[in-house]
Short mmCIF file of C-alpha atoms in Angstrom, two decimals:
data_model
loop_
_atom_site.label_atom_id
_atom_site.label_comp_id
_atom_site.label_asym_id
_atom_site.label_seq_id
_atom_site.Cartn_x
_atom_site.Cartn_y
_atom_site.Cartn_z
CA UNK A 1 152.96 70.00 25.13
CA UNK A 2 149.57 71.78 25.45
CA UNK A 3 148.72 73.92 22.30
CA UNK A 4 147.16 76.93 22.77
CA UNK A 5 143.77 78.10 20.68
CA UNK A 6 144.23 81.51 18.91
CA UNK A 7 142.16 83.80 20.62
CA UNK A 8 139.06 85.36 18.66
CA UNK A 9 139.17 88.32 17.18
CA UNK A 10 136.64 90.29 19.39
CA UNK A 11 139.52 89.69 22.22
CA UNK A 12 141.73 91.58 19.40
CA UNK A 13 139.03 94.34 18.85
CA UNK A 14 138.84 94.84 22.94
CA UNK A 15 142.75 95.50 23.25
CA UNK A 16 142.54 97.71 20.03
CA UNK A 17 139.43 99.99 21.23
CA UNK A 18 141.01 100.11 24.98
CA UNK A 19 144.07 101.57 23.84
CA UNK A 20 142.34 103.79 21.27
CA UNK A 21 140.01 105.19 24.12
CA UNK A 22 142.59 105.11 26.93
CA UNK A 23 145.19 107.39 24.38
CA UNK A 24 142.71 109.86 23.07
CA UNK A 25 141.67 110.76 26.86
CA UNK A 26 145.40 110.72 27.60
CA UNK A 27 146.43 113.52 24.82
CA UNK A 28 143.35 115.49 25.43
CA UNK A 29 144.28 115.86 29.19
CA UNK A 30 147.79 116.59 28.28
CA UNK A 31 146.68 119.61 25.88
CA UNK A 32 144.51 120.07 28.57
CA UNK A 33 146.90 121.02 30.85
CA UNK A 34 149.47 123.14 28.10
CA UNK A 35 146.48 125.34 26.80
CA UNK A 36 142.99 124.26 26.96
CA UNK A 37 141.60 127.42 24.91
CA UNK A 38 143.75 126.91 22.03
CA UNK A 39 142.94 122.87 21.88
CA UNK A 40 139.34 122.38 23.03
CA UNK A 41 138.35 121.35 19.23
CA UNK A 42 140.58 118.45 19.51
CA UNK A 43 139.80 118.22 22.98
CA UNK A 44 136.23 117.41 22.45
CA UNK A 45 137.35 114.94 19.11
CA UNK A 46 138.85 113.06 22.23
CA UNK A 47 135.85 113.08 24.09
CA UNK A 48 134.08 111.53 21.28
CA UNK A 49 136.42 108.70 21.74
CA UNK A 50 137.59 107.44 25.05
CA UNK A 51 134.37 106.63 26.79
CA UNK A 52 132.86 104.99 24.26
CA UNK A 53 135.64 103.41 22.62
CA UNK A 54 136.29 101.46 26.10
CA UNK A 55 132.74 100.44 26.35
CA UNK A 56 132.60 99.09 22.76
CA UNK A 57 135.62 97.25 23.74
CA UNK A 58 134.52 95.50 26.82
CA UNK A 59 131.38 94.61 25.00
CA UNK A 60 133.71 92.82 22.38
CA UNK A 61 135.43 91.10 25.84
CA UNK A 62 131.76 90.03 27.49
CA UNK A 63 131.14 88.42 24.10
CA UNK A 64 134.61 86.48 23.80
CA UNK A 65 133.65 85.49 27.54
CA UNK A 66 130.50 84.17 26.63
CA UNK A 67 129.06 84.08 30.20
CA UNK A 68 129.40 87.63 30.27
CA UNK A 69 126.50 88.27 28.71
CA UNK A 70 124.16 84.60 29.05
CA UNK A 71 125.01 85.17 33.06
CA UNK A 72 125.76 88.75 33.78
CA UNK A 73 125.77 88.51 37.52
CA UNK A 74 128.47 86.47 37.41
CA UNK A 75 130.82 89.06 36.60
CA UNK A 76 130.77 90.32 39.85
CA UNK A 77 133.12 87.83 40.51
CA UNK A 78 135.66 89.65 38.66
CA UNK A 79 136.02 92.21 41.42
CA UNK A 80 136.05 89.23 43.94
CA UNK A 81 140.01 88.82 44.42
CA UNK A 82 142.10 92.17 44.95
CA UNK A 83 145.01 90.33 43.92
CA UNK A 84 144.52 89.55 40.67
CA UNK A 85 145.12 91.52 37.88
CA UNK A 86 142.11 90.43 36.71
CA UNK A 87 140.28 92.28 39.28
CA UNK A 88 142.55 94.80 39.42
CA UNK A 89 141.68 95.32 35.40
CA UNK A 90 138.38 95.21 36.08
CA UNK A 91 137.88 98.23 38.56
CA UNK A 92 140.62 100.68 36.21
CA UNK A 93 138.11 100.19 32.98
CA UNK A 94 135.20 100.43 34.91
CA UNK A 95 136.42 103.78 36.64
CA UNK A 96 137.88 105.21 33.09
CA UNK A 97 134.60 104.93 31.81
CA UNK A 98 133.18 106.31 34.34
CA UNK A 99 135.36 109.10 34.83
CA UNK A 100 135.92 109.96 31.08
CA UNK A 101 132.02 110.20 30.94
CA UNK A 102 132.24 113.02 33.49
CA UNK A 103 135.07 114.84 31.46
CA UNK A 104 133.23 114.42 28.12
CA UNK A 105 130.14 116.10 29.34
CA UNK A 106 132.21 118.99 31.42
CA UNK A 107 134.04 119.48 27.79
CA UNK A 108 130.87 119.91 25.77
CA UNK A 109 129.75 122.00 28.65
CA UNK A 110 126.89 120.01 29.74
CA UNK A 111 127.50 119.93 33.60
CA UNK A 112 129.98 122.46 35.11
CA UNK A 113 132.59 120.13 36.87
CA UNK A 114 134.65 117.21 35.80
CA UNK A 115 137.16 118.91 34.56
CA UNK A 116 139.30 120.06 37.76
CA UNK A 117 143.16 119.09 38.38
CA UNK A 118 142.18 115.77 40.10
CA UNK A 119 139.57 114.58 37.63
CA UNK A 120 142.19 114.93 34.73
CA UNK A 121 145.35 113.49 37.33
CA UNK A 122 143.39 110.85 37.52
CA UNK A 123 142.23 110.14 33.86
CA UNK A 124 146.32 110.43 33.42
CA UNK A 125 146.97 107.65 35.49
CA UNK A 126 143.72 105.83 34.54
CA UNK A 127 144.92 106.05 30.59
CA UNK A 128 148.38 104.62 31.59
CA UNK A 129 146.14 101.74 33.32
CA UNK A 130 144.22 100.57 30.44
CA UNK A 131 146.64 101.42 28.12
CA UNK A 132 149.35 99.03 29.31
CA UNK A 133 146.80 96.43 31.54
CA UNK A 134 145.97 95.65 28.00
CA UNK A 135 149.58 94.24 27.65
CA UNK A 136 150.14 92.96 31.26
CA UNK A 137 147.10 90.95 30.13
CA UNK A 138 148.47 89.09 27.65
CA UNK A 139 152.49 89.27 30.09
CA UNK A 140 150.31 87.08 32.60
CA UNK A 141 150.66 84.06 30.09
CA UNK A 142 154.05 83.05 30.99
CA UNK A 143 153.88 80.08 29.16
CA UNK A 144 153.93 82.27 25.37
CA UNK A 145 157.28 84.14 25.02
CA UNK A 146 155.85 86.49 22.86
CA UNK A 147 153.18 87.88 24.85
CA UNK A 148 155.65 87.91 27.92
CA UNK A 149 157.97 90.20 27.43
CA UNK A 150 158.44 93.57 29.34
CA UNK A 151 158.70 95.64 26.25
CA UNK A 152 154.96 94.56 25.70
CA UNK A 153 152.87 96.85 27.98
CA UNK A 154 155.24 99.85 26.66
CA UNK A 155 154.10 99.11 23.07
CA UNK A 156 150.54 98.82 23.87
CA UNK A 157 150.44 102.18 26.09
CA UNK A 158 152.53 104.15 23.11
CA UNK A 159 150.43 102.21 20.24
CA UNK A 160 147.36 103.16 21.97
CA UNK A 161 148.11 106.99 22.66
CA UNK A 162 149.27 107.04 18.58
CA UNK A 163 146.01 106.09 17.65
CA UNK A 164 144.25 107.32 20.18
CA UNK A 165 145.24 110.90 18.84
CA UNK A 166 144.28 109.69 15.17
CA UNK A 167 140.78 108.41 16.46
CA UNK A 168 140.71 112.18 18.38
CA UNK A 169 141.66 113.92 15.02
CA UNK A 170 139.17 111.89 13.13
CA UNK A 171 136.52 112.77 15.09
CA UNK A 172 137.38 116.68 15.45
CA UNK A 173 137.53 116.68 11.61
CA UNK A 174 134.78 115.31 11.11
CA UNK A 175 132.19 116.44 13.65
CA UNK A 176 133.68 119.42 15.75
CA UNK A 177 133.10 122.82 13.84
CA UNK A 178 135.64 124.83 15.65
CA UNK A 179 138.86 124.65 13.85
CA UNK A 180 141.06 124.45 16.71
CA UNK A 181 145.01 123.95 17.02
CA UNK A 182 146.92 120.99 16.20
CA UNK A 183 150.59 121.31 16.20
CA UNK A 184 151.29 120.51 19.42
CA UNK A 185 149.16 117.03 18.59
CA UNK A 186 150.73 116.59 15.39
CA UNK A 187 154.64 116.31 16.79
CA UNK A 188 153.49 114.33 19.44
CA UNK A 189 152.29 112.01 17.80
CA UNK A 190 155.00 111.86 15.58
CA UNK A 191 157.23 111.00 18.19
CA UNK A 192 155.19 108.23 19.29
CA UNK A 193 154.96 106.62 15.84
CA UNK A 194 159.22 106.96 15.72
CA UNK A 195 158.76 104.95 19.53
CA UNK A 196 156.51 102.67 17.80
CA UNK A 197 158.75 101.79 15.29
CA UNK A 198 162.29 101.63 17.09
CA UNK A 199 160.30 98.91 19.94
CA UNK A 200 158.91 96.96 17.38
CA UNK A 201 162.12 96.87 15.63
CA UNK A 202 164.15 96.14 19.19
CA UNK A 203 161.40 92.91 19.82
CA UNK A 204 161.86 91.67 16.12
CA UNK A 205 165.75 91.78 17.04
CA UNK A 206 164.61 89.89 20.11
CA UNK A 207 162.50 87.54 18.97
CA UNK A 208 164.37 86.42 16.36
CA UNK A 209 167.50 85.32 19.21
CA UNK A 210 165.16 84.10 21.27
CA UNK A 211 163.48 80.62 22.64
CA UNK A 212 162.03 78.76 19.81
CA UNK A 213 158.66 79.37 20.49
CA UNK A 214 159.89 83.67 19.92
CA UNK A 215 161.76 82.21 16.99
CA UNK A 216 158.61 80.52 15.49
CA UNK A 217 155.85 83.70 16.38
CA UNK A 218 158.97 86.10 14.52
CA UNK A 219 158.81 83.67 11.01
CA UNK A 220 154.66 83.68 11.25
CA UNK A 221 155.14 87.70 11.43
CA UNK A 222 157.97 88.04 9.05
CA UNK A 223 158.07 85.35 6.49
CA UNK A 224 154.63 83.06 7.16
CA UNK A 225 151.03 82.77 7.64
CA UNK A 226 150.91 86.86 8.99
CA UNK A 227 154.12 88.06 6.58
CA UNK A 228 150.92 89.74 4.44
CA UNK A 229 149.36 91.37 7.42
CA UNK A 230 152.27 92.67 9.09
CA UNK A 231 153.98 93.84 6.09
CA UNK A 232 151.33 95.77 4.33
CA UNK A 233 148.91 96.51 6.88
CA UNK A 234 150.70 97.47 9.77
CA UNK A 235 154.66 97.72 9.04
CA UNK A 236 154.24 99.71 5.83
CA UNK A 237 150.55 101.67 5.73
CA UNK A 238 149.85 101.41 9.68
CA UNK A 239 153.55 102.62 10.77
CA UNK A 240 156.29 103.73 7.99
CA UNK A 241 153.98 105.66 6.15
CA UNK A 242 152.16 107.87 8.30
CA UNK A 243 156.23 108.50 10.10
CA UNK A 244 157.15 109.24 6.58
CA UNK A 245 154.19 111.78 6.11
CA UNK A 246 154.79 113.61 9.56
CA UNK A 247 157.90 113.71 8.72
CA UNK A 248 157.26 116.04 6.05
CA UNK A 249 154.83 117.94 7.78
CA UNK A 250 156.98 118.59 10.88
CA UNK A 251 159.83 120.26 8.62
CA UNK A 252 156.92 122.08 6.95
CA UNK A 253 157.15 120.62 3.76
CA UNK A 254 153.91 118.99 3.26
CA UNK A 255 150.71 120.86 4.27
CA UNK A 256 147.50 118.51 4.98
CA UNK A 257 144.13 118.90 3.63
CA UNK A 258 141.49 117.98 5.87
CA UNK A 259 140.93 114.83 3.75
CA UNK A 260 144.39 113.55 4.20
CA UNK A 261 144.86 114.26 7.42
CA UNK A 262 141.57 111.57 8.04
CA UNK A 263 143.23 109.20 5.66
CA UNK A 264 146.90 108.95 7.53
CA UNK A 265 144.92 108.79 10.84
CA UNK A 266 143.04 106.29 9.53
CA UNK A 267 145.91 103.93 8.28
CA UNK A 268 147.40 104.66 12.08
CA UNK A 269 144.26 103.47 13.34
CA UNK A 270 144.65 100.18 10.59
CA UNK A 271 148.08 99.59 12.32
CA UNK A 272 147.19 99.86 15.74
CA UNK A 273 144.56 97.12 15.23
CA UNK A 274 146.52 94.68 13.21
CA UNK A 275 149.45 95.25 15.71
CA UNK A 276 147.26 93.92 18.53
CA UNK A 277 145.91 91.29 16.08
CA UNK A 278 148.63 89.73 14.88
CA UNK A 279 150.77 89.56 18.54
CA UNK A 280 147.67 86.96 19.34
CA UNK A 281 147.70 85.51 16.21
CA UNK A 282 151.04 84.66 16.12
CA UNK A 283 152.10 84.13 19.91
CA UNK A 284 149.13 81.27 19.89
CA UNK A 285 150.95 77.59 19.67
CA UNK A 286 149.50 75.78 17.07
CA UNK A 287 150.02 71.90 15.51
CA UNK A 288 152.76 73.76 12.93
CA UNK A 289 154.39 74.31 15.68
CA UNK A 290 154.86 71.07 17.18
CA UNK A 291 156.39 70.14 13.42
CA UNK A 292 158.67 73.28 13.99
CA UNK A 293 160.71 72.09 16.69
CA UNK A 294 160.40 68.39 16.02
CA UNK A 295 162.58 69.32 12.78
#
């Protein structure tokens, strides 16, 4: 059997930041389309996030690459096959960023178009694209049950529009004056953090009936080297938590300061990077493996 190196944690950082910019673009064309006037605060939080966040990312894959950045005309190559996903990868980041740039600068009105029906159409299906290619990515290793299974791309595109809208908030707290509306953004995203949950839960279930390679990620996550991580980090602050808050808020309960509101997004945003972190971590075969199933 061929064990399989973890892979570093800027590839964790790259599927983290993609789905954080690929979900904040995603929400703020979706409010976009319901009632710009009313949500152009958060709207231009968003803005703040995609592009960049997506750069920052790929800059954290050219590193894990290595020739990426010693031999940067090589990766022209990734554009070389059309049918690889790869390639296919490749052209949807490359046109998000470009595309979100546009929409950022039509939102803080420094040019006067980007922001027409098929610009924001085709951020839609652009989000969806890095969102779950982020997922397929990891689906194309066959040979690690964990990363290949079809629930997988689903999580990543609903984890990454859940913190893409706390990245979105941050940054419209924080740096956009206008106070803006965000109801609409709040039950959303509560609904996406109840998704979260009830996949996560459904893949544990799986995992834990499944080959022994699932069987042996599912005891690093629950009971093992990651039990910490996953429990704390993302289970309990990064998911549970911020449900439990919304909760209270959506049945008007529990009213938000400004400094909270930062704080739960924050712990979202905690989650959503450990959640990424960990499925590497613990789908990688390692020598404690080979002990596993030679019990």
């Amino acid at each position: 059997m061929v064990l399989q190196e973890a892979f570093e944690w800027q590839i964790a950082l790259y599927l983290f930041l993609g789905g954080v910019g690929a979900g904040a673009i995603l929400s703020a064309v979706i409010v976009d389309f319901y009632d710009r006037e009313k949500y152009l605060a958060y709207i231009k939080g968003a803005s703040l996030v995609g592009m960049p966040a997506v750069s920052i990312g790929c800059l954290f894959l050219l590193i894990d690459l290595g020739q990426g950045l010693k031999k940067p005309w090589l990766l022209i190559y990734l554009l070389s096959n059309p049918t690889s996903a790869i390639t296919w990868g490749t052209a949807i980041l490359s046109l998000f960023i470009f595309i979100s740039l546009i929409y950022a600068a039509y939102n803080f009105n420094f040019i006067k178009f980007g922001g027409g029906t098929f610009v924001k159409i085709a951020l839609i299906l652009l989000c969806l694209g890095t969102g779950g290619y982020t997922g397929v990515l990891l689906g194309l290793l066959k040979a690690i049950p964990l990363w290949h299974q079809t629930a997988l791309p689903i999580l990543f595109i609903i984890s990454a529009a859940s913190t893409g809208i706390s990245a979105a908030v941050i940054m419209k707290e924080l740096f956009i004056k206008d106070k803006g509306e965000l109801h609409m953004i709040e039950t959303m995203h509560y609904y996406l953090l109840l998704i979260e949950f009830v996949i996560v839960f459904g893949m544990i279930l799986i995992g834990l009936n499944g080959v022994p390679e699932m069987v042996y990620s599912m005891k690093l996550l629950l009971v093992g080297k990651y039990a910490f991580q996953f429990w704390s980090m993302f289970l309990i602050l990064g998911l549970i938590l911020p449900i439990i808050v919304y909760t209270f808020v959506e049945s008007k309960k529990l009213h938000l300061s400004k400094k909270s509101i930062v704080l739960i997004e924050a712990l979202v945003l905690l989650g959503g990077f450990y959640l990424r972190y960990l499925i590497i971590h613990a789908g990688a075969y390692t020598e404690k493996f080979v002990q596993y199933i030679g019990r």
